Amino acid sequence: MLTVTQAQAKVLEFALQLPPETVALDADALGLVLAEDVAADIDLPPYDKSLMDGFALRSADLPDGHGSLTVVGEIMAGQAPRTPVGAAQAVRIMTGAPMPTGADAVIVVERTRLLEGNRVQIDDQPPLPGQNMLPQGKEMRRGDVVLRTGTVLRPQEFGVLASVGRASAAVYPAAQVAIVATGDELVEPEAIPGPGQIRNSNGPMLMAQSCRAKALPRVLGIARDRLDSLRELVREGLKASILILSGGVSAGKLDLVPGVLQELGVEAHFHKVEMKPGKPVFFGTRGNTLVFGLPGNPVSSLVCFELLVRPAIGRLMGHLDAGPHWVKAILTEDFVYRTDRPTYYPARLESTPSGWVVKPVPWFGSADLRGLLEANAFALLTPGNPEHGAGEVLAVLNVEGN
Ligand code: AMP
Ligand code: MG
């Protein structure tokens, strides 16, 4: 049986970056990964620019920071400079306005006082050449590569892309994830379950996990534990980049998923991983489509997604660091848990001034989804000594951290 690390490596072996697409830089592009290097089309700032409201002048005119100068003009942001600044002269200037020729410094308005007859009195420290202004091209020069392939588009990247004239960019597109819940016992959330029935909680949960990973989910609904029903939805799901099935992969009489996948041309790469919950998990591929059969117990399904599916989505979408993301955290209370396999135990992870701390939440096993409402992470507990003392350092899967 593969370890989780081996299973992750196997998945990533088959997870290829999606072909880049050029997209508008609108809300849907937030969090996508750039698939091109982007160069500046102009200098920024495009001109020597004032960073303050005040007076532009020649620093040499005020060797001790005090004196009165003749105000020869006024310049607002958005105006081109007209009047040059000569000896003993100043121009009133606003933040963002281009510096007039001749001036090499700006005195902030708070250090000035207007006098009669177009004069200004200045009482400040001796000005340094270049103070309170940004020279042309200081931020970037035309032709500079300012963003590289692999950069995640955060708000500041949107701003810089706009600054260099880009309203669209090549990105790795959102991965399409088809989601199929399987089980004769399942009814949709709006139905009242009859005898022996339960509501399909995995479908909405996997949809939300896919969205959290910035993928594009396609919820295909419930397949029954019958070959024809499974075949129909699997065929449809195989059109996506990733197909996730929940349920039907264990050793039950009606666990038909691996057989149907094989029949439809999916090559199996593993079936079972040394983990708890989630041991019966299946992974295969058909062409470039990755196929995950997650065990139906809701917590198994959620954990398998975070450990195996999410890194695959990250890789398809061009993330250099596809995760999962682990932190070391200090256990805050004594905890006894006996296990025969590496266990991902629902826990509450918190950042404190002295580092990460973690506390397991009350939990009744892989069918207990409610227990996860208190949790935001999973602590890894390994076989061996079941007694974990407060102060012990644990590896914790930080599923909400990014
Ligand atoms: P299976 O993996 O199909 O053997 O299912 C294992 C357990 O998970 C059973 O108790 C199922 O009823 C439950 N289960 C399967 N699919 C879902 C689902 N979509 N939502 C909630 N529970 C499920
Ligand atoms: Mg089932």
mmCIF file of C-alpha atoms in Angstrom, residues 46-385:
data_model
loop_
_atom_site.group_PDB
_atom_site.id
_atom_site.type_symbol
_atom_site.label_atom_id
_atom_site.label_comp_id
_atom_site.label_asym_id
_atom_site.label_seq_id
_atom_site.Cartn_x
_atom_site.Cartn_y
_atom_site.Cartn_z
ATOM 1 C CA PRO A 46 6.330 58.382 -16.726
ATOM 2 C CA TYR A 47 7.755 61.746 -15.535
ATOM 3 C CA ASP A 48 9.514 63.089 -12.436
ATOM 4 C CA LYS A 49 6.590 63.169 -10.054
ATOM 5 C CA SER A 50 5.814 65.021 -6.841
ATOM 6 C CA LEU A 51 4.906 62.753 -3.925
ATOM 7 C CA MET A 52 3.485 65.562 -1.783
ATOM 8 C CA ASP A 53 1.338 68.653 -1.882
ATOM 9 C CA GLY A 54 3.746 71.566 -1.436
ATOM 10 C CA PHE A 55 6.246 73.704 -3.341
ATOM 11 C CA ALA A 56 8.705 72.531 -5.981
ATOM 12 C CA LEU A 57 11.981 74.419 -5.831
ATOM 13 C CA ARG A 58 15.744 74.216 -6.245
ATOM 14 C CA SER A 59 17.253 72.690 -3.117
ATOM 15 C CA ALA A 60 20.351 74.870 -3.513
ATOM 16 C CA ASP A 61 18.207 77.958 -2.856
ATOM 17 C CA LEU A 62 17.562 76.965 0.778
ATOM 18 C CA PRO A 63 20.903 75.839 2.229
ATOM 19 C CA ASP A 64 19.610 76.130 5.805
ATOM 20 C CA GLY A 65 15.949 75.295 5.082
ATOM 21 C CA HIS A 66 14.677 78.828 5.612
ATOM 22 C CA GLY A 67 13.862 81.609 3.183
ATOM 23 C CA SER A 68 11.227 83.210 1.018
ATOM 24 C CA LEU A 69 10.787 82.450 -2.674
ATOM 25 C CA THR A 70 8.670 83.876 -5.483
ATOM 26 C CA VAL A 71 5.767 81.653 -6.493
ATOM 27 C CA VAL A 72 5.805 81.579 -10.296
ATOM 28 C CA GLY A 73 3.057 79.049 -10.975
ATOM 29 C CA GLU A 74 0.853 76.194 -9.872
ATOM 30 C CA ILE A 75 0.635 72.672 -11.180
ATOM 31 C CA MET A 76 -2.028 70.018 -10.558
ATOM 32 C CA ALA A 77 -1.950 66.268 -11.105
ATOM 33 C CA GLY A 78 -2.869 65.605 -14.729
ATOM 34 C CA GLN A 79 -1.382 68.862 -16.022
ATOM 35 C CA ALA A 80 1.774 69.112 -18.051
ATOM 36 C CA PRO A 81 4.337 71.472 -16.450
ATOM 37 C CA ARG A 82 4.575 74.894 -18.056
ATOM 38 C CA THR A 83 6.579 77.270 -15.883
ATOM 39 C CA PRO A 84 10.184 76.328 -15.136
ATOM 40 C CA VAL A 85 11.588 77.086 -11.703
ATOM 41 C CA GLY A 86 14.502 79.496 -11.666
ATOM 42 C CA ALA A 87 16.731 80.783 -8.866
ATOM 43 C CA ALA A 88 14.758 81.920 -5.782
ATOM 44 C CA GLN A 89 11.525 80.683 -7.327
ATOM 45 C CA ALA A 90 8.981 78.026 -6.406
ATOM 46 C CA VAL A 91 5.947 76.419 -8.048
ATOM 47 C CA ARG A 92 2.946 75.290 -6.034
ATOM 48 C CA ILE A 93 2.599 71.569 -6.767
ATOM 49 C CA MET A 94 0.096 68.815 -5.949
ATOM 50 C CA THR A 95 0.736 65.143 -5.249
ATOM 51 C CA GLY A 96 1.145 63.248 -8.516
ATOM 52 C CA ALA A 97 1.877 66.334 -10.636
ATOM 53 C CA PRO A 98 4.979 66.413 -12.880
ATOM 54 C CA MET A 99 7.916 68.354 -11.489
ATOM 55 C CA PRO A 100 8.635 71.630 -13.310
ATOM 56 C CA THR A 101 12.030 71.828 -14.998
ATOM 57 C CA GLY A 102 14.690 73.335 -12.772
ATOM 58 C CA ALA A 103 13.143 72.066 -9.509
ATOM 59 C CA ASP A 104 14.800 69.155 -7.709
ATOM 60 C CA ALA A 105 12.871 68.973 -4.419
ATOM 61 C CA VAL A 106 9.441 69.476 -2.893
ATOM 62 C CA ILE A 107 8.786 71.127 0.466
ATOM 63 C CA VAL A 108 5.553 69.934 2.053
ATOM 64 C CA VAL A 109 2.849 72.558 2.325
ATOM 65 C CA GLU A 110 2.763 72.242 6.139
ATOM 66 C CA ARG A 111 6.282 73.791 6.308
ATOM 67 C CA THR A 112 5.285 76.821 4.234
ATOM 68 C CA ARG A 113 3.345 80.036 4.684
ATOM 69 C CA LEU A 114 2.021 82.248 1.889
ATOM 70 C CA LEU A 115 3.140 85.875 2.040
ATOM 71 C CA GLU A 116 1.905 89.022 0.289
ATOM 72 C CA GLY A 117 2.821 89.451 -3.350
ATOM 73 C CA ASN A 118 3.110 85.910 -4.622
ATOM 74 C CA ARG A 119 5.773 84.887 -2.165
ATOM 75 C CA VAL A 120 6.100 81.866 0.072
ATOM 76 C CA GLN A 121 7.998 81.605 3.361
ATOM 77 C CA ILE A 122 9.653 78.252 3.983
ATOM 78 C CA ASP A 123 10.800 77.013 7.371
ATOM 79 C CA ASP A 124 12.001 73.433 7.159
ATOM 80 C CA GLN A 125 15.089 71.233 7.382
ATOM 81 C CA PRO A 126 17.608 71.939 4.578
ATOM 82 C CA PRO A 127 16.042 70.173 1.562
ATOM 83 C CA LEU A 128 17.840 67.232 0.019
ATOM 84 C CA PRO A 129 17.930 66.995 -3.767
ATOM 85 C CA GLY A 130 15.182 64.546 -4.817
ATOM 86 C CA GLN A 131 13.159 64.816 -1.632
ATOM 87 C CA ASN A 132 9.416 64.169 -1.842
ATOM 88 C CA MET A 133 9.621 63.302 -5.542
ATOM 89 C CA LEU A 134 10.013 60.122 -7.567
ATOM 90 C CA PRO A 135 12.219 60.397 -10.661
ATOM 91 C CA GLN A 136 10.948 59.110 -14.000
ATOM 92 C CA GLY A 137 11.475 55.334 -14.355
ATOM 93 C CA LYS A 138 12.341 54.806 -10.677
ATOM 94 C CA GLU A 139 9.561 52.232 -10.218
ATOM 95 C CA MET A 140 10.134 50.549 -13.590
ATOM 96 C CA ARG A 141 11.718 51.233 -16.955
ATOM 97 C CA ARG A 142 10.057 50.549 -20.272
ATOM 98 C CA GLY A 143 11.012 46.989 -21.260
ATOM 99 C CA ASP A 144 11.659 45.801 -17.681
ATOM 100 C CA VAL A 145 10.088 42.386 -17.042
ATOM 101 C CA VAL A 146 7.924 43.178 -14.031
ATOM 102 C CA LEU A 147 5.986 39.896 -13.692
ATOM 103 C CA ARG A 148 7.047 36.381 -14.508
ATOM 104 C CA THR A 149 5.295 33.143 -15.443
ATOM 105 C CA GLY A 150 4.197 31.358 -12.300
ATOM 106 C CA THR A 151 3.152 34.504 -10.417
ATOM 107 C CA VAL A 152 -0.146 34.197 -8.559
ATOM 108 C CA LEU A 153 -2.451 37.092 -9.433
ATOM 109 C CA ARG A 154 -3.108 38.986 -6.201
ATOM 110 C CA PRO A 155 -4.532 42.508 -6.003
ATOM 111 C CA GLN A 156 -1.092 44.102 -6.390
ATOM 112 C CA GLU A 157 -0.475 42.092 -9.575
ATOM 113 C CA PHE A 158 -3.784 43.385 -10.970
ATOM 114 C CA GLY A 159 -2.608 46.919 -10.219
ATOM 115 C CA VAL A 160 0.815 46.467 -11.811
ATOM 116 C CA LEU A 161 -0.699 44.772 -14.886
ATOM 117 C CA ALA A 162 -3.040 47.740 -15.315
ATOM 118 C CA SER A 163 -0.093 50.137 -14.877
ATOM 119 C CA VAL A 164 1.718 48.506 -17.779
ATOM 120 C CA GLY A 165 -1.337 48.656 -19.998
ATOM 121 C CA ARG A 166 -2.699 45.152 -19.606
ATOM 122 C CA ALA A 167 -6.423 44.430 -19.439
ATOM 123 C CA SER A 168 -5.858 40.765 -20.286
ATOM 124 C CA ALA A 169 -3.094 38.239 -19.732
ATOM 125 C CA ALA A 170 -2.161 34.627 -20.442
ATOM 126 C CA VAL A 171 -2.952 32.491 -17.402
ATOM 127 C CA TYR A 172 -3.369 28.842 -16.550
ATOM 128 C CA PRO A 173 -7.159 28.514 -16.603
ATOM 129 C CA ALA A 174 -9.324 27.202 -13.791
ATOM 130 C CA ALA A 175 -9.394 23.395 -13.831
ATOM 131 C CA GLN A 176 -12.823 21.903 -14.526
ATOM 132 C CA VAL A 177 -13.737 19.427 -11.834
ATOM 133 C CA ALA A 178 -16.684 17.095 -12.378
ATOM 134 C CA ILE A 179 -18.247 15.792 -9.181
ATOM 135 C CA VAL A 180 -20.323 12.616 -8.943
ATOM 136 C CA ALA A 181 -21.761 11.272 -5.687
ATOM 137 C CA THR A 182 -22.577 7.587 -5.759
ATOM 138 C CA GLY A 183 -24.940 5.572 -3.608
ATOM 139 C CA ASP A 184 -28.450 4.105 -3.635
ATOM 140 C CA GLU A 185 -28.981 5.563 -0.163
ATOM 141 C CA LEU A 186 -28.450 9.183 -1.210
ATOM 142 C CA VAL A 187 -31.101 11.845 -1.604
ATOM 143 C CA GLU A 188 -30.537 15.488 -2.435
ATOM 144 C CA PRO A 189 -30.499 17.998 0.456
ATOM 145 C CA GLU A 190 -34.006 19.326 -0.128
ATOM 146 C CA ALA A 191 -35.559 15.843 0.251
ATOM 147 C CA ILE A 192 -36.615 14.263 3.544
ATOM 148 C CA PRO A 193 -34.657 10.993 3.768
ATOM 149 C CA GLY A 194 -36.839 7.873 3.774
ATOM 150 C CA PRO A 195 -35.925 4.668 5.611
ATOM 151 C CA GLY A 196 -32.259 3.815 5.070
ATOM 152 C CA GLN A 197 -31.592 7.019 3.161
ATOM 153 C CA ILE A 198 -29.205 9.883 3.907
ATOM 154 C CA ARG A 199 -28.628 13.243 2.315
ATOM 155 C CA ASN A 200 -25.847 13.761 -0.187
ATOM 156 C CA SER A 201 -23.460 15.959 1.781
ATOM 157 C CA ASN A 202 -20.336 15.107 -0.194
ATOM 158 C CA GLY A 203 -21.555 16.652 -3.445
ATOM 159 C CA PRO A 204 -21.903 20.194 -2.059
ATOM 160 C CA MET A 205 -18.800 19.783 0.101
ATOM 161 C CA LEU A 206 -16.579 18.705 -2.804
ATOM 162 C CA MET A 207 -18.033 21.520 -4.891
ATOM 163 C CA ALA A 208 -17.025 24.003 -2.180
ATOM 164 C CA GLN A 209 -13.555 22.458 -1.783
ATOM 165 C CA SER A 210 -13.036 22.747 -5.536
ATOM 166 C CA CYS A 211 -14.026 26.417 -5.399
ATOM 167 C CA ARG A 212 -11.669 26.996 -2.480
ATOM 168 C CA ALA A 213 -8.907 25.556 -4.672
ATOM 169 C CA LYS A 214 -9.958 28.065 -7.408
ATOM 170 C CA ALA A 215 -11.166 25.263 -9.687
ATOM 171 C CA LEU A 216 -14.465 25.288 -11.612
ATOM 172 C CA PRO A 217 -16.767 22.592 -10.245
ATOM 173 C CA ARG A 218 -19.445 20.843 -12.309
ATOM 174 C CA VAL A 219 -21.784 18.945 -10.037
ATOM 175 C CA LEU A 220 -23.199 16.036 -12.039
ATOM 176 C CA GLY A 221 -25.482 14.733 -9.315
ATOM 177 C CA ILE A 222 -26.009 11.279 -7.870
ATOM 178 C CA ALA A 223 -25.149 8.017 -9.601
ATOM 179 C CA ARG A 224 -26.948 4.960 -8.289
ATOM 180 C CA ASP A 225 -25.109 1.770 -7.404
ATOM 181 C CA ARG A 226 -25.926 0.320 -10.828
ATOM 182 C CA LEU A 227 -23.644 -0.073 -13.795
ATOM 183 C CA ASP A 228 -25.821 1.916 -16.223
ATOM 184 C CA SER A 229 -26.266 4.844 -13.850
ATOM 185 C CA LEU A 230 -22.558 4.990 -12.988
ATOM 186 C CA ARG A 231 -21.471 4.633 -16.617
ATOM 187 C CA GLU A 232 -23.610 7.544 -17.714
ATOM 188 C CA LEU A 233 -22.233 10.017 -15.182
ATOM 189 C CA VAL A 234 -18.649 8.752 -15.429
ATOM 190 C CA ARG A 235 -18.754 9.204 -19.209
ATOM 191 C CA GLU A 236 -19.909 12.777 -18.728
ATOM 192 C CA GLY A 237 -17.394 13.428 -15.955
ATOM 193 C CA LEU A 238 -14.460 12.176 -18.006
ATOM 194 C CA LYS A 239 -14.844 15.259 -20.213
ATOM 195 C CA ALA A 240 -13.501 17.419 -17.351
ATOM 196 C CA SER A 241 -9.852 17.858 -16.341
ATOM 197 C CA ILE A 242 -10.584 16.117 -13.070
ATOM 198 C CA LEU A 243 -13.374 13.674 -12.212
ATOM 199 C CA ILE A 244 -14.127 13.106 -8.553
ATOM 200 C CA LEU A 245 -16.436 10.319 -7.474
ATOM 201 C CA SER A 246 -17.455 9.891 -3.873
ATOM 202 C CA GLY A 247 -18.402 6.483 -2.540
ATOM 203 C CA GLY A 248 -18.391 3.050 -4.114
ATOM 204 C CA VAL A 249 -14.637 2.406 -3.929
ATOM 205 C CA SER A 250 -14.474 0.148 -0.860
ATOM 206 C CA ALA A 251 -14.977 -3.597 -0.580
ATOM 207 C CA GLY A 252 -18.792 -3.639 -0.426
ATOM 208 C CA LYS A 253 -20.908 -5.698 -2.804
ATOM 209 C CA LEU A 254 -22.114 -2.580 -4.595
ATOM 210 C CA ASP A 255 -18.796 -0.744 -4.705
ATOM 211 C CA LEU A 256 -18.833 -0.683 -8.482
ATOM 212 C CA VAL A 257 -16.750 2.407 -9.181
ATOM 213 C CA PRO A 258 -13.316 0.865 -9.899
ATOM 214 C CA GLY A 259 -14.881 -1.702 -12.272
ATOM 215 C CA VAL A 260 -16.844 0.909 -14.221
ATOM 216 C CA LEU A 261 -13.791 3.155 -14.460
ATOM 217 C CA GLN A 262 -11.735 0.297 -15.838
ATOM 218 C CA GLU A 263 -14.436 -0.565 -18.337
ATOM 219 C CA LEU A 264 -14.475 3.044 -19.563
ATOM 220 C CA GLY A 265 -10.742 3.111 -20.160
ATOM 221 C CA VAL A 266 -9.450 4.616 -16.937
ATOM 222 C CA GLU A 267 -6.007 3.292 -16.072
ATOM 223 C CA ALA A 268 -5.707 2.625 -12.328
ATOM 224 C CA HIS A 269 -2.565 3.982 -10.589
ATOM 225 C CA PHE A 270 -3.442 3.204 -7.003
ATOM 226 C CA HIS A 271 -6.318 1.866 -4.987
ATOM 227 C CA LYS A 272 -5.768 2.219 -1.228
ATOM 228 C CA VAL A 273 -3.400 4.504 0.608
ATOM 229 C CA GLU A 274 -1.970 4.087 4.082
ATOM 230 C CA MET A 275 -4.062 6.768 5.754
ATOM 231 C CA LYS A 276 -6.979 7.283 8.085
ATOM 232 C CA PRO A 277 -9.583 8.290 7.193
ATOM 233 C CA GLY A 278 -9.574 7.600 3.462
ATOM 234 C CA LYS A 279 -7.768 4.284 3.008
ATOM 235 C CA PRO A 280 -9.868 2.916 0.068
ATOM 236 C CA VAL A 281 -9.107 5.971 -2.146
ATOM 237 C CA PHE A 282 -8.644 5.276 -5.861
ATOM 238 C CA PHE A 283 -6.649 7.228 -8.450
ATOM 239 C CA GLY A 284 -6.492 6.668 -12.186
ATOM 240 C CA THR A 285 -6.213 8.558 -15.463
ATOM 241 C CA ARG A 286 -7.754 8.507 -18.889
ATOM 242 C CA GLY A 287 -5.797 10.688 -21.295
ATOM 243 C CA ASN A 288 -5.120 13.895 -19.381
ATOM 244 C CA THR A 289 -8.165 13.480 -17.126
ATOM 245 C CA LEU A 290 -7.356 12.661 -13.526
ATOM 246 C CA VAL A 291 -9.916 10.412 -11.823
ATOM 247 C CA PHE A 292 -10.283 10.214 -8.064
ATOM 248 C CA GLY A 293 -12.576 7.746 -6.335
ATOM 249 C CA LEU A 294 -12.939 9.053 -2.798
ATOM 250 C CA PRO A 295 -14.423 6.927 -0.026
ATOM 251 C CA GLY A 296 -17.991 7.957 0.759
ATOM 252 C CA ASN A 297 -17.636 8.735 4.437
ATOM 253 C CA PRO A 298 -17.744 12.502 4.445
ATOM 254 C CA VAL A 299 -14.566 13.141 6.432
ATOM 255 C CA SER A 300 -12.647 10.585 4.344
ATOM 256 C CA SER A 301 -13.815 12.348 1.234
ATOM 257 C CA LEU A 302 -12.827 15.760 2.559
ATOM 258 C CA VAL A 303 -9.383 14.645 3.762
ATOM 259 C CA CYS A 304 -8.602 12.768 0.532
ATOM 260 C CA PHE A 305 -9.519 15.857 -1.442
ATOM 261 C CA GLU A 306 -7.157 18.046 0.580
ATOM 262 C CA LEU A 307 -4.267 15.576 0.481
ATOM 263 C CA LEU A 308 -4.531 14.324 -3.091
ATOM 264 C CA VAL A 309 -6.957 16.314 -5.249
ATOM 265 C CA ARG A 310 -6.038 19.817 -4.160
ATOM 266 C CA PRO A 311 -2.342 19.501 -5.024
ATOM 267 C CA ALA A 312 -3.374 18.131 -8.427
ATOM 268 C CA ILE A 313 -5.635 21.133 -9.030
ATOM 269 C CA GLY A 314 -2.770 23.414 -8.009
ATOM 270 C CA ARG A 315 -0.430 21.743 -10.481
ATOM 271 C CA LEU A 316 -2.944 21.894 -13.358
ATOM 272 C CA MET A 317 -3.447 25.571 -12.637
ATOM 273 C CA GLY A 318 0.253 26.384 -12.769
ATOM 274 C CA HIS A 319 1.018 26.807 -9.061
ATOM 275 C CA LEU A 320 4.707 26.261 -8.403
ATOM 276 C CA ASP A 321 3.927 25.249 -4.821
ATOM 277 C CA ALA A 322 0.854 23.057 -5.133
ATOM 278 C CA GLY A 323 0.777 22.085 -1.426
ATOM 279 C CA PRO A 324 -0.575 20.589 0.713
ATOM 280 C CA HIS A 325 0.565 23.093 3.302
ATOM 281 C CA TRP A 326 1.933 21.805 6.581
ATOM 282 C CA VAL A 327 2.902 23.676 9.718
ATOM 283 C CA LYS A 328 4.546 22.534 12.934
ATOM 284 C CA ALA A 329 2.331 23.296 15.893
ATOM 285 C CA ILE A 330 2.526 22.762 19.636
ATOM 286 C CA LEU A 331 -0.158 20.564 21.154
ATOM 287 C CA THR A 332 -1.942 22.545 23.873
ATOM 288 C CA GLU A 333 -3.371 19.641 25.866
ATOM 289 C CA ASP A 334 -2.660 15.979 26.620
ATOM 290 C CA PHE A 335 -4.288 13.722 24.078
ATOM 291 C CA VAL A 336 -4.494 9.923 23.795
ATOM 292 C CA TYR A 337 -5.195 8.346 20.426
ATOM 293 C CA ARG A 338 -4.271 4.831 19.338
ATOM 294 C CA THR A 339 -4.021 4.205 15.599
ATOM 295 C CA ASP A 340 -2.538 1.668 13.229
ATOM 296 C CA ARG A 341 -2.101 4.109 10.330
ATOM 297 C CA PRO A 342 -1.110 7.752 9.911
ATOM 298 C CA THR A 343 -4.256 9.592 10.963
ATOM 299 C CA TYR A 344 -5.405 13.039 9.962
ATOM 300 C CA TYR A 345 -7.237 14.128 13.073
ATOM 301 C CA PRO A 346 -9.567 17.160 12.934
ATOM 302 C CA ALA A 347 -8.050 19.959 14.980
ATOM 303 C CA ARG A 348 -8.123 23.630 15.736
ATOM 304 C CA LEU A 349 -4.948 25.390 14.617
ATOM 305 C CA GLU A 350 -4.138 28.869 15.844
ATOM 306 C CA SER A 351 -1.328 31.289 15.291
ATOM 307 C CA THR A 352 -0.072 32.848 18.540
ATOM 308 C CA PRO A 353 2.801 35.252 19.270
ATOM 309 C CA SER A 354 4.894 32.208 20.260
ATOM 310 C CA GLY A 355 4.029 30.214 17.120
ATOM 311 C CA TRP A 356 1.377 27.779 15.931
ATOM 312 C CA VAL A 357 -0.631 25.874 18.536
ATOM 313 C CA VAL A 358 -3.063 23.020 17.912
ATOM 314 C CA LYS A 359 -5.832 21.260 19.776
ATOM 315 C CA PRO A 360 -7.731 18.183 18.518
ATOM 316 C CA VAL A 361 -11.514 18.700 18.400
ATOM 317 C CA PRO A 362 -14.068 16.182 19.699
ATOM 318 C CA TRP A 363 -14.608 13.729 16.823
ATOM 319 C CA PHE A 364 -16.283 10.373 16.308
ATOM 320 C CA GLY A 365 -14.535 9.217 13.174
ATOM 321 C CA SER A 366 -14.883 9.406 9.414
ATOM 322 C CA ALA A 367 -18.696 9.582 9.361
ATOM 323 C CA ASP A 368 -18.773 12.520 11.809
ATOM 324 C CA LEU A 369 -18.760 15.630 9.679
ATOM 325 C CA ARG A 370 -20.255 17.808 12.373
ATOM 326 C CA GLY A 371 -17.064 17.427 14.412
ATOM 327 C CA LEU A 372 -15.299 19.326 11.611
ATOM 328 C CA LEU A 373 -17.313 22.470 12.281
ATOM 329 C CA GLU A 374 -14.928 23.202 15.169
ATOM 330 C CA ALA A 375 -11.868 22.296 13.101
ATOM 331 C CA ASN A 376 -9.768 24.264 10.617
ATOM 332 C CA ALA A 377 -6.915 21.790 10.195
ATOM 333 C CA PHE A 378 -5.852 18.149 10.586
ATOM 334 C CA ALA A 379 -3.152 17.030 13.015
ATOM 335 C CA LEU A 380 -1.081 14.084 11.820
ATOM 336 C CA LEU A 381 -0.991 11.324 14.435
ATOM 337 C CA THR A 382 1.200 8.337 13.710
ATOM 338 C CA PRO A 383 1.143 4.743 14.994
ATOM 339 C CA GLY A 384 3.317 4.146 18.034
ATOM 340 C CA ASN A 385 2.957 5.736 21.426
#
